[in-house]
Short mmCIF file of C-alpha atoms in Angstrom, two decimals:
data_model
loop_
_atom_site.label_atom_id
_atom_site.label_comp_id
_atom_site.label_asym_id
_atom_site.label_seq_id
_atom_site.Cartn_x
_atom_site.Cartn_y
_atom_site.Cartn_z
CA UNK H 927 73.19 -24.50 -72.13
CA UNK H 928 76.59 -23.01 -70.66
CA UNK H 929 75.09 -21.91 -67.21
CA UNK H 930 74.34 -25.16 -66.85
CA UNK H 931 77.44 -26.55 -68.26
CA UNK H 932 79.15 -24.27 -65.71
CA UNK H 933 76.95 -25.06 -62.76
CA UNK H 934 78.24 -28.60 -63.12
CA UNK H 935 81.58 -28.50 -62.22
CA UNK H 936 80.90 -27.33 -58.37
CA UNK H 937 79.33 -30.31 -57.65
CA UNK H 938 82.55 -32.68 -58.31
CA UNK H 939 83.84 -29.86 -55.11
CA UNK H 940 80.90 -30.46 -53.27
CA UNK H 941 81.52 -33.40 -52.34
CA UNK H 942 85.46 -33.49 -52.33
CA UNK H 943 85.63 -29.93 -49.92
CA UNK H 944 83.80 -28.19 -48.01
CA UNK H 945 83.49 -25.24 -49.54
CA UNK H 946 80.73 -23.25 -49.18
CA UNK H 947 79.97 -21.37 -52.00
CA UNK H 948 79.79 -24.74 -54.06
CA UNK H 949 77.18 -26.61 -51.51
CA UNK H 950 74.71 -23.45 -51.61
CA UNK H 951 73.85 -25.03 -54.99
CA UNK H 952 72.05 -28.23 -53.85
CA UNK H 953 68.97 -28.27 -52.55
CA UNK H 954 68.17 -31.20 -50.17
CA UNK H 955 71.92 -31.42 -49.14
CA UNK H 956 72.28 -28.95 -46.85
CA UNK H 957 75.88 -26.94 -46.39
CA UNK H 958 76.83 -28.24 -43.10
CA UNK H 959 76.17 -32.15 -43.75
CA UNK H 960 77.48 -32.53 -47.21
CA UNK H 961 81.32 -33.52 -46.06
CA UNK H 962 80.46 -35.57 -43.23
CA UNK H 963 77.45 -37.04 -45.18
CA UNK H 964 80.09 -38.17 -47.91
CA UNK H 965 82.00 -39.67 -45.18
CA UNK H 966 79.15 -41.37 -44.51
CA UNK H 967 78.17 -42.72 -47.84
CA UNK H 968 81.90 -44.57 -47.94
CA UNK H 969 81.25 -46.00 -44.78
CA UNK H 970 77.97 -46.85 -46.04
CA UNK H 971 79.00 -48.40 -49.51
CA UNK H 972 81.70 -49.82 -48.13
CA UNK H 973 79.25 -51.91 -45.75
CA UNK H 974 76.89 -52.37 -48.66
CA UNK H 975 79.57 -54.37 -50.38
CA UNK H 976 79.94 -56.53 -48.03
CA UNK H 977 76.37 -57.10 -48.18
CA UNK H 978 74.96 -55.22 -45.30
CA UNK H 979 71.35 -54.08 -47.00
CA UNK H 980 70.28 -51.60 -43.75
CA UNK H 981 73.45 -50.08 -44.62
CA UNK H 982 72.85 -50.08 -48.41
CA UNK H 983 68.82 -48.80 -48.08
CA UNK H 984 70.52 -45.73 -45.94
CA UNK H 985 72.41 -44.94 -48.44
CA UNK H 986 70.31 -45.15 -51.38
CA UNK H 987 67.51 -43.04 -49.38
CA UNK H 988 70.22 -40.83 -48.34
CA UNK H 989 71.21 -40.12 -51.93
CA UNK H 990 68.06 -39.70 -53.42
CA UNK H 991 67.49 -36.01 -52.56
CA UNK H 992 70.72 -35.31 -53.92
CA UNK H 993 70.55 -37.16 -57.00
CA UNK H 994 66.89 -34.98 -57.56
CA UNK H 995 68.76 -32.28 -57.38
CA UNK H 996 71.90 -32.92 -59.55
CA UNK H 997 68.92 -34.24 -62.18
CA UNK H 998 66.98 -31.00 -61.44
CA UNK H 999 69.44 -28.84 -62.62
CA UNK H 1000 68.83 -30.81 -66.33
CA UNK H 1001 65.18 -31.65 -66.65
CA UNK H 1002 62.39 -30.06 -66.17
CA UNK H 1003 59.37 -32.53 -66.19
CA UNK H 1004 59.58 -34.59 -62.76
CA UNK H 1005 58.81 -37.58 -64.27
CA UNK H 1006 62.41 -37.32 -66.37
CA UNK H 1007 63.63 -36.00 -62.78
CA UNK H 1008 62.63 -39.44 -61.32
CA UNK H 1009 63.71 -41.60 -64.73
CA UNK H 1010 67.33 -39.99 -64.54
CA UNK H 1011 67.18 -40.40 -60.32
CA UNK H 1012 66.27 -44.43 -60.96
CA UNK H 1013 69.01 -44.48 -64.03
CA UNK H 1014 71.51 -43.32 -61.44
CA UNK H 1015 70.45 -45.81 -58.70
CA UNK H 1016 70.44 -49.11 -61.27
CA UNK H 1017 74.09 -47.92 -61.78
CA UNK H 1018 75.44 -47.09 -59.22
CA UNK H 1019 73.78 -51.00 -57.65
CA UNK H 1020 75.16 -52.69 -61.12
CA UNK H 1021 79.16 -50.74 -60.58
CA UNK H 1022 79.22 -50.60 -56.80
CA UNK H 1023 82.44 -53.15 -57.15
CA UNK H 1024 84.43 -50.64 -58.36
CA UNK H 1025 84.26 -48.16 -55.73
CA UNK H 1026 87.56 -48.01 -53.73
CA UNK H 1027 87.10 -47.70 -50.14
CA UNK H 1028 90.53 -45.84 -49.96
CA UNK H 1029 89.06 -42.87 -52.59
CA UNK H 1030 86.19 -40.52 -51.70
CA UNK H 1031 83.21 -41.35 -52.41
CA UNK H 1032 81.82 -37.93 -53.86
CA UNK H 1033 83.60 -37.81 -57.05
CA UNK H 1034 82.77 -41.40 -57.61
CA UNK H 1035 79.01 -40.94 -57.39
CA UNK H 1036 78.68 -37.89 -59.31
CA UNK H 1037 80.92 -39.50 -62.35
CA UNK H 1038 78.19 -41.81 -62.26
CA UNK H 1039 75.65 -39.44 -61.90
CA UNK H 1040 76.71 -37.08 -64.67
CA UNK H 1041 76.98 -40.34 -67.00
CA UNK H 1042 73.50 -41.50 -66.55
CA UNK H 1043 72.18 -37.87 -66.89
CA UNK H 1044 74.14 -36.87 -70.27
CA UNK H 1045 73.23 -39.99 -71.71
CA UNK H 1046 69.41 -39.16 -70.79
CA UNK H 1047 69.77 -35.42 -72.45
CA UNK H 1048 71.60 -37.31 -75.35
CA UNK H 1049 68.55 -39.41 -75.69
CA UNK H 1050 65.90 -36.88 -75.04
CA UNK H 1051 67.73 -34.72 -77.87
CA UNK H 1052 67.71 -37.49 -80.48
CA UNK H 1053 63.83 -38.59 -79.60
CA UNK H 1054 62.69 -34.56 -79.82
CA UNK H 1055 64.87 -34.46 -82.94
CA UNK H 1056 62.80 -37.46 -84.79
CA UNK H 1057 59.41 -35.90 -83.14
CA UNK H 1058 56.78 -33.03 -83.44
CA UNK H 1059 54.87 -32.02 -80.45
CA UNK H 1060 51.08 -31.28 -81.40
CA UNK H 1061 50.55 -27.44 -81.38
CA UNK H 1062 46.82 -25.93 -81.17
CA UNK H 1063 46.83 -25.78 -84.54
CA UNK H 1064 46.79 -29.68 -84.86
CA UNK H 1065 43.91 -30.02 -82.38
CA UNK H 1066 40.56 -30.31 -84.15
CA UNK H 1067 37.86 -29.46 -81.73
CA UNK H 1068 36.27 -26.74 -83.18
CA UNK H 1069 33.99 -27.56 -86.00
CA UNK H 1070 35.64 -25.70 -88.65
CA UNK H 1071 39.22 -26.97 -89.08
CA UNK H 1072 37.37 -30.68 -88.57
CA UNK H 1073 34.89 -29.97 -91.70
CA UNK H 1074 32.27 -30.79 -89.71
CA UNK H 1075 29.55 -29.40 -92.12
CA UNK H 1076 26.61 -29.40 -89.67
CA UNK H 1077 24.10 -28.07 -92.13
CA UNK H 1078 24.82 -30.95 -93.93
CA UNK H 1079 25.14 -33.67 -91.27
CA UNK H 1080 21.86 -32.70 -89.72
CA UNK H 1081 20.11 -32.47 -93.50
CA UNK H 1082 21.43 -36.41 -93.56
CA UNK H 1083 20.11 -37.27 -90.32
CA UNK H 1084 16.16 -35.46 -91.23
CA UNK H 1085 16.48 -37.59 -94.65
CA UNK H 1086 17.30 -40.55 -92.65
CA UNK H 1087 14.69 -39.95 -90.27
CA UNK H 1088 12.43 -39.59 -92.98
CA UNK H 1089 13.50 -42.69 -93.89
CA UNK H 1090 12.82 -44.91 -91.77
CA UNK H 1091 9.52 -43.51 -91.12
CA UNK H 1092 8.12 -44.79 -94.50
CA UNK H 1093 9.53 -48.15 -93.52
CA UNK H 1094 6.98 -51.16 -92.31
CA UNK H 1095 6.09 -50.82 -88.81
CA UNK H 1096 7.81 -54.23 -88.02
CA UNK H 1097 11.05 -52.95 -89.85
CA UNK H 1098 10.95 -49.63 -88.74
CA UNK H 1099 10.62 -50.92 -85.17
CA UNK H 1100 13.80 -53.17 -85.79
CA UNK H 1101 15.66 -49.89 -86.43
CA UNK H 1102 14.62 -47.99 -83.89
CA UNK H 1103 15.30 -50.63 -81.08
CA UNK H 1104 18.58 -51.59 -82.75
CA UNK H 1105 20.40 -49.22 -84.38
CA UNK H 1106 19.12 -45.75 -82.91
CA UNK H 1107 18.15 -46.83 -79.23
CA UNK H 1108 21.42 -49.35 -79.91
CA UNK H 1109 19.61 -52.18 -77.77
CA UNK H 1110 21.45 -56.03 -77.87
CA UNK H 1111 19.29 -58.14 -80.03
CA UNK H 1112 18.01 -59.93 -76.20
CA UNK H 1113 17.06 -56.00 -74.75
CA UNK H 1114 15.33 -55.71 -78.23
CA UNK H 1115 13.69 -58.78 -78.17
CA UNK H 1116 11.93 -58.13 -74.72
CA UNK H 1117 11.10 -54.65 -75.69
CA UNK H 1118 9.41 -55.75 -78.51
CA UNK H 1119 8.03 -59.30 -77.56
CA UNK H 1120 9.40 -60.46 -80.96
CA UNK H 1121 11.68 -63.32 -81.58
CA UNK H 1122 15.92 -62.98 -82.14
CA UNK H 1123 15.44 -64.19 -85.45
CA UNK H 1124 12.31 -62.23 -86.60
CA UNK H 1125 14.48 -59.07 -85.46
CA UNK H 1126 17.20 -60.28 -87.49
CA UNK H 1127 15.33 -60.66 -90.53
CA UNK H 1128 12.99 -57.75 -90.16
CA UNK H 1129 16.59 -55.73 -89.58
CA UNK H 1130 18.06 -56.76 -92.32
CA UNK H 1131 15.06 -55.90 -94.46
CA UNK H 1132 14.71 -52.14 -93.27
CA UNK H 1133 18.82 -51.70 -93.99
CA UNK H 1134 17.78 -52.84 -97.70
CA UNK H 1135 15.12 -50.86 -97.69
CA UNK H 1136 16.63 -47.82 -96.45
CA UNK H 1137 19.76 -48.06 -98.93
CA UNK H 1138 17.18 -48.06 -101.44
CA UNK H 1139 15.12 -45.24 -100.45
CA UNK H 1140 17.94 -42.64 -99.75
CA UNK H 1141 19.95 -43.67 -102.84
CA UNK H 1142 16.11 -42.50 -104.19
CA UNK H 1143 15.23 -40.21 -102.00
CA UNK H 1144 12.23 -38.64 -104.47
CA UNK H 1145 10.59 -41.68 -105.20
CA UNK H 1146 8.19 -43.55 -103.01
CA UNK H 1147 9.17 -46.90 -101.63
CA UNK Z 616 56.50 -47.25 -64.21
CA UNK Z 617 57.75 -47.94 -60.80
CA UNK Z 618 58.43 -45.12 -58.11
CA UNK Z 619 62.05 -44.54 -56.66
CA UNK Z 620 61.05 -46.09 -53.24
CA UNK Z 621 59.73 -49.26 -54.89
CA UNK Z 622 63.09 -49.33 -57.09
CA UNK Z 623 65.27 -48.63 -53.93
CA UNK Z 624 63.13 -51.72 -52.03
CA UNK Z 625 64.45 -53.45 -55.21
CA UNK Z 626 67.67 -52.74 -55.30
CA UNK Z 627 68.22 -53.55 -51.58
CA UNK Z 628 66.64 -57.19 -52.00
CA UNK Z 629 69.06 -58.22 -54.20
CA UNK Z 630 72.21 -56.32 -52.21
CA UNK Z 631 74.21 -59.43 -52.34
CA UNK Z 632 77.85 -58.72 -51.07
CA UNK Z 633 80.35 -57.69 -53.76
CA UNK Z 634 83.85 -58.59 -54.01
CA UNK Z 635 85.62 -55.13 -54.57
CA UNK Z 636 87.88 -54.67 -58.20
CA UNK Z 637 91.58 -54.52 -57.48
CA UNK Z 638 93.62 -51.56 -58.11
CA UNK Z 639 93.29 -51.13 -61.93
CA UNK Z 640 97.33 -51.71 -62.42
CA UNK Z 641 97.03 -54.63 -61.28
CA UNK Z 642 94.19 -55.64 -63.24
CA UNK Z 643 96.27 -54.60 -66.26
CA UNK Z 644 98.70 -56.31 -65.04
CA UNK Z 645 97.22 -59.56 -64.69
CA UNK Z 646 95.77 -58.76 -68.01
CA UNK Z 647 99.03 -58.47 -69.43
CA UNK Z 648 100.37 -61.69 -67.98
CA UNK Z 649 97.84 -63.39 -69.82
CA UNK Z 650 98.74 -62.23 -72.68
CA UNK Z 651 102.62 -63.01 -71.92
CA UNK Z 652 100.93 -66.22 -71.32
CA UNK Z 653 99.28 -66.40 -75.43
CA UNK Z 654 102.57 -65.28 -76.70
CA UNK Z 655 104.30 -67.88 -74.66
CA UNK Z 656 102.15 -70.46 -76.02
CA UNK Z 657 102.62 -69.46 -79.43
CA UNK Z 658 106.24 -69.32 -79.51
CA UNK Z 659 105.99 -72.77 -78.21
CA UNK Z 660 103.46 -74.16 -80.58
CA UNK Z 661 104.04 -72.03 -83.64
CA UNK Z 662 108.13 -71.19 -83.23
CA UNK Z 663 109.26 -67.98 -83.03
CA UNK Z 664 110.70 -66.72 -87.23
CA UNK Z 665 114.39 -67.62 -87.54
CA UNK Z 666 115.59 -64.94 -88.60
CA UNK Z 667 114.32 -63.05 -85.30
CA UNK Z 668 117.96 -62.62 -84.22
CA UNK Z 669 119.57 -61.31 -87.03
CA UNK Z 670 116.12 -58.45 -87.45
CA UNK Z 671 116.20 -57.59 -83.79
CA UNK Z 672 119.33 -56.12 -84.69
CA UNK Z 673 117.72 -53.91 -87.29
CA UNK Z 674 116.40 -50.67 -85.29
CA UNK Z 675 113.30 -49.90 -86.79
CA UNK Z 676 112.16 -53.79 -86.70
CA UNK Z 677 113.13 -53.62 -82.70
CA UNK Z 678 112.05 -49.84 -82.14
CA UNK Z 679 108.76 -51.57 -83.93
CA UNK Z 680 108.14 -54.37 -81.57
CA UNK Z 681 109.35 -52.77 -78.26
CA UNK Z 682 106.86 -49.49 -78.99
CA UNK Z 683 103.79 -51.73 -80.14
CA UNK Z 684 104.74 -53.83 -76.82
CA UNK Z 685 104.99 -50.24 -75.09
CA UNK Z 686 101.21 -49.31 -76.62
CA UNK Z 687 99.86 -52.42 -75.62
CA UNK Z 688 101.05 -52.08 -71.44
CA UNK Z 689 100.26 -48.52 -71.52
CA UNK Z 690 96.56 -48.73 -73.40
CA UNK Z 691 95.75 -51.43 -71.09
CA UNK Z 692 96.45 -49.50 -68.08
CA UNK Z 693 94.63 -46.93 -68.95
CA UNK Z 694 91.80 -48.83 -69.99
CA UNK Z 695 91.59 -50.03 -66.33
CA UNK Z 696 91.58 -46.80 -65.06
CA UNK Z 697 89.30 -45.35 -66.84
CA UNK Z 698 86.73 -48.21 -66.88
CA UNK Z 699 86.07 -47.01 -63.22
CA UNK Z 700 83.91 -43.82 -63.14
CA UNK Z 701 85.81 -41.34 -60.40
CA UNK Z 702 89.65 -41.66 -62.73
CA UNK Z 703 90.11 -38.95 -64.75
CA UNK Z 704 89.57 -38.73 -68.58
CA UNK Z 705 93.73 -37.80 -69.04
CA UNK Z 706 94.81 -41.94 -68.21
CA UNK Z 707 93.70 -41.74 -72.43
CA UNK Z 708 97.10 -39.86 -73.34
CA UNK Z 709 99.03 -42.18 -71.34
CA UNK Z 710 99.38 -44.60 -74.41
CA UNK Z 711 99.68 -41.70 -77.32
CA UNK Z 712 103.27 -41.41 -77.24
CA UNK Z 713 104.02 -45.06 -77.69
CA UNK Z 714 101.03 -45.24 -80.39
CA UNK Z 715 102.75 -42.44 -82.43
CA UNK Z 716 105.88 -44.29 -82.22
CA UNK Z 717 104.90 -47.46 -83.13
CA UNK Z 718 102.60 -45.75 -86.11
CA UNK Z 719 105.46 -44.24 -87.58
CA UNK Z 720 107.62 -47.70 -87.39
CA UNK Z 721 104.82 -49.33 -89.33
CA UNK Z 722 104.14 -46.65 -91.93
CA UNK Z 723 107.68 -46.77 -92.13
CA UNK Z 724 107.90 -50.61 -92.88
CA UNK Z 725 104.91 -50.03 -95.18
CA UNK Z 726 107.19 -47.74 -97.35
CA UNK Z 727 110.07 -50.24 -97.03
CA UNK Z 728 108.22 -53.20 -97.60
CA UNK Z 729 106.50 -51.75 -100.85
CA UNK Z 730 110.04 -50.77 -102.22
CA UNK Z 731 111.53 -53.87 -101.90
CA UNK Z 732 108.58 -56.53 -102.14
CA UNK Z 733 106.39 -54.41 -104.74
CA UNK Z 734 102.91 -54.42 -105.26
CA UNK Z 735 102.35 -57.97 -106.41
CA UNK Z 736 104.84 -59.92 -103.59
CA UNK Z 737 102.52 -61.18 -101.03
CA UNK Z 738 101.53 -64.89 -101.45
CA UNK Z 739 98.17 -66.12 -100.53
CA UNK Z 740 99.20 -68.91 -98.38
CA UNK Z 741 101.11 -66.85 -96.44
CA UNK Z 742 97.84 -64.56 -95.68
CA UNK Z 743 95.94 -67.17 -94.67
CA UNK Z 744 98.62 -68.22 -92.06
CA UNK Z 745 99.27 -65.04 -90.70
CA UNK Z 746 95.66 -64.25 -90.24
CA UNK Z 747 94.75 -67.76 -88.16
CA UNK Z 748 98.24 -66.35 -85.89
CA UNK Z 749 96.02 -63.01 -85.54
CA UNK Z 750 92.82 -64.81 -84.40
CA UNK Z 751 94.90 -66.93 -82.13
CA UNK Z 752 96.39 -64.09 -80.35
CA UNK Z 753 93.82 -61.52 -80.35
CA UNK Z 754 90.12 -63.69 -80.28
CA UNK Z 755 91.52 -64.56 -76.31
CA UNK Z 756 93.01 -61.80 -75.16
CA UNK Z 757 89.67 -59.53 -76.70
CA UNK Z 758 87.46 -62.15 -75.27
CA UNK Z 759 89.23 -61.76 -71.67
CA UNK Z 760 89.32 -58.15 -71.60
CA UNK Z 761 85.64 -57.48 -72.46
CA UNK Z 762 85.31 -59.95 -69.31
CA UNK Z 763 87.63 -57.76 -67.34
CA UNK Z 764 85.91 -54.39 -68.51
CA UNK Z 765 82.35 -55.53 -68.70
CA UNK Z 766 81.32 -52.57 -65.72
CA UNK Z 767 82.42 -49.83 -67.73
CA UNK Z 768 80.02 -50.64 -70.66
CA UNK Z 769 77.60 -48.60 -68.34
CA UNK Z 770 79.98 -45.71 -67.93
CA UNK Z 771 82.30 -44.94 -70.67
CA UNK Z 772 82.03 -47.79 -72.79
CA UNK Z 773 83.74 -46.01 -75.95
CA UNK Z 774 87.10 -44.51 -74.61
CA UNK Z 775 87.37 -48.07 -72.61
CA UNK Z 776 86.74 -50.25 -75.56
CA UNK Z 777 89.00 -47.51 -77.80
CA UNK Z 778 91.69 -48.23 -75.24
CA UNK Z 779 91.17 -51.88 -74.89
CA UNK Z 780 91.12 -52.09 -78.75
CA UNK Z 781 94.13 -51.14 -79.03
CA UNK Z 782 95.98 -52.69 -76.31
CA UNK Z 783 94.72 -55.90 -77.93
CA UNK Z 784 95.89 -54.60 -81.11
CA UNK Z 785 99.36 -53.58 -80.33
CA UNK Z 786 99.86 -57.20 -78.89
CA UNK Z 787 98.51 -58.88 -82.14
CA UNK Z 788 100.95 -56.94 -83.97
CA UNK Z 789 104.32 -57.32 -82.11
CA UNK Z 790 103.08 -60.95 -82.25
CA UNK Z 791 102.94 -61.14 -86.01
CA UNK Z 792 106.06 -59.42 -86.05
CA UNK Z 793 107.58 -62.37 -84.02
CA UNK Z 794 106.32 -65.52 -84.92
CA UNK Z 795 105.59 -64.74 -88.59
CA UNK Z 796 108.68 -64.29 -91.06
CA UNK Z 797 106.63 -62.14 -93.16
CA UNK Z 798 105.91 -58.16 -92.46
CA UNK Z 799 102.26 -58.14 -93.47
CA UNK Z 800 102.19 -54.54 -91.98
CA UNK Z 801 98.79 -53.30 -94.14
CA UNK Z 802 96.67 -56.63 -92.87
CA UNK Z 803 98.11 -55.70 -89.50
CA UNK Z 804 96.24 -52.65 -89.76
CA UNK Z 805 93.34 -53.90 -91.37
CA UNK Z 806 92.61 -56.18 -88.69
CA UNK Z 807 93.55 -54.26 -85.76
CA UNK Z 808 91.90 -51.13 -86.55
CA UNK Z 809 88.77 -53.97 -87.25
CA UNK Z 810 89.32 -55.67 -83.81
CA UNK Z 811 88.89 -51.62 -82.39
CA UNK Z 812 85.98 -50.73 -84.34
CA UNK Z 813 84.47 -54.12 -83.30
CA UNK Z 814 84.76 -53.64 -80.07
CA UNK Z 815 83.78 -50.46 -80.18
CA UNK Z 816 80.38 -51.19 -82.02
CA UNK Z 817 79.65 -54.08 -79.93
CA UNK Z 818 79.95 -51.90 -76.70
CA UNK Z 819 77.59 -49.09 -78.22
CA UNK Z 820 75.21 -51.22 -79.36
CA UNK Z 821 75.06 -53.60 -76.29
CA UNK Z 822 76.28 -51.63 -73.92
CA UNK Z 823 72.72 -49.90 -73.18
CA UNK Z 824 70.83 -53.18 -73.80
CA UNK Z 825 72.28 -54.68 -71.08
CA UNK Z 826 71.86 -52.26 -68.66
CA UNK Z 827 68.09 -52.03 -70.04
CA UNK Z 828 68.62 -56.00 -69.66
CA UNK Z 829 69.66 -55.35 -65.63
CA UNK Z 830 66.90 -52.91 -65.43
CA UNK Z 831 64.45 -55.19 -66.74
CA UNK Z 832 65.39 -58.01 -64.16
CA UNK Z 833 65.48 -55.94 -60.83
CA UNK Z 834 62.30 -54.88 -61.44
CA UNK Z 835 61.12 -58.23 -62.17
CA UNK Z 836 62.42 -59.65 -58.92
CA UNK Z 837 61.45 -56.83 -57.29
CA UNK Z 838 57.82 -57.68 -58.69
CA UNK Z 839 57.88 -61.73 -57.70
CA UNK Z 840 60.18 -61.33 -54.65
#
């Protein structure tokens, strides 16, 4: 946390001086164009507030790479990169009244900057604090942890089986079109050359039957 | 979610021109004029006590009203200044020295006022009086700062409402201690250190709701165009 802590402060020089040691620490702004860049940005706001939007876009596209990378330096997933980025932009459109054209426009921005991206961490500690992230040991794909008894599911599905071949043919074919091919009661009905309603009735039949035979399972139907 | 380009396309549709804030002393200033104007008012409508003379004489009573007049100029500057994001976090000493002074003149009244009235001395109908001259004077100026301040609610929307707080605070109380005859120093308190913590929940709570608010909007325009 302190390196990071630390590696804030340059960036209030970056834009105020041009010293070089601090601008090495941006990516996207290079050393050379971060002073007259800010200049540019004033002149740019400046012209945004009077409602000039080619002026505004230029800056906002202008400041993007450099708001990555002041966001960078705090997050590590890009997509909370691009949140705090879009934070930062909503701002800096909703305040950009109170910048002063007589007052560099650096410090300004990266006030605002700093803000949005605290308040994000602040966030993102509280939310982590209230949640658990799933570990492997949560996952249940294996068949052991899930108590997937497959000895026992497969014994169920030969009773079953079983089952429904001592139903009536007309029931049994009912089942087998419905529930195990899992055909519409239309598909099952052109399959078969049955009616809707004999299907209906004839399924019904075989799930009574079949409740009583495997609540039974030694006794004949 | 939408992608920074889309957000920036946004943003620039709705780049209508801005009228830029005035230096933040003047703000204050004007801010303060306003709330020459309330007192104005009320020692027009209400009558300032008569026996204002005789206590301005007394030096705690007028060490009491100049430093809670003192707080309230100073707090209010530097809740201008630091409502705007580049002004540095020290503006928020500016008012301390004033605050302790005017502190110790009221804890000092308290002690005085407990001596000689007692416990049992304060009359109801005087309360109720004194408390409609608080919500007279502070209800404005609160409304009309929050107004004033509402950009900073995205920045540092606790120190500026802390600061605003009081500023509306300290000229509540040098009000009271004006226009009302009696020293009703603890429901000074009471309700100023209310009005702060008000204000200060208020910004907390809405502060990020209506930037979410803003948020929600631009990217709704930004969506029907």
């Amino acid at each position: 946390m302190s390196p990071r802590r630390r590696r804030h402060t340059p960036s209030l020089t970056l834009v105020t001086s041009s010293g070089a040691a601090s601008t090495a620490e941006v990516e996207g702004a290079g050393d050379q164009r971060n002073t007259p860049r800010t200049r540019d940005w004033s002149g740019l706001m400046v012209r945004a507030q009077d409602g000039d939007r080619h002026a505004y876009r230029a800056l906002l596209e202008d400041m993007t790479p450099y708001l990555r990378a002041l966001a960078a330096r705090c997050f590590k997933a890009s997509g909370d990169i691009e949140d705090a980025v879009q934070d930062v932009l909503l701002t800096v459109h909703a305040v950009r009244r109170t910048y002063d054209p007589g007052r560099p426009f650096g410090p300004w921005l990266v006030a605002i900057a700093n803000r949005r991206i605290i308040d994000r961490l602040r966030r993102q500690m509280r939310d982590r604090s209230r949640e658990i992230e799933l570990t492997a040991e949560h996952e249940t794909f294996s068949p052991l942890p899930t108590n997937l008894r497959f000895d026992e599911t497969s014994a169920d599905e030969a009773a079953l089986h079983a089952a429904i071949e001592r139903l009536p043919p007309d029931q049994r074919q009912a089942v087998r079109l419905l529930k195990l091919k899992e055909m519409s009661l239309k598909e099952a009905a052109l399959a078969s050359g049955r009616s809707v309603s004999a299907l209906k009735v004839a399924t019904h039949r075989a799930i009574k039957s079949l409740r009583k035979i495997l609540q039974q399972p030694s006794e004949p139907p | 979610m939408t992608r920074t380009p889309e957000l920036i396309d946004a943003l620039v549709e709705c780049a209508t021109p801005v009228r830029r804030l005035r230096p933040p002393v003047v703000r204050a200033g004007l801010w303060l004029a306003f709330a020459g104007l309330i007192l104005a008012l009320l020692a027009i409508g209400h009558g300032v006590r008569p026996d204002l003379a005789q206590h301005l004489r007394q030096p705690v009573f007028a060490a009491g009203i100049a430093s809670a007049l003192a707080t309230a100029i100073l707090s209010a500057m530097a809740a201008f200044a630091i409502s705007l994001p580049d002004r540095s976090r020290w503006w928020l000493v500016l008012p301390m020295p004033a605050l302790a002074l005017w502190i110790s003149t009221i804890t000092y009244g308290c002690f005085a006022d407990w001596v000689s009235i007692g416990p049992d001395g304060v009359r109801l109908g005087e309360e109720v009086r004194c408390f409609v001259l608080l919500v007279l004077t502070s209800v404005p100026l609160a409304i009309a700062l929050v107004a004033m301040l509402r950009y900073a609610a995205l920045l540092r929307g606790g120190a500026v409402a802390m600061m605003g707080g009081l500023a509306v605070a300290a000229v509540t109380a040098a009000a009271l201690s004006l226009f009302h005859d009696h020293d009703a120093t603890v429901m000074i308190l009471v309700w100023n250190l209310g009005t702060a913590a008000l204000i200060l929940g208020a910004s907390g709570l809405f502060g990020r709701r209506i930037f979410r608010w803003m948020a929600a909007r631009l990217l709704a325009s930004e969506a029907h165009p």
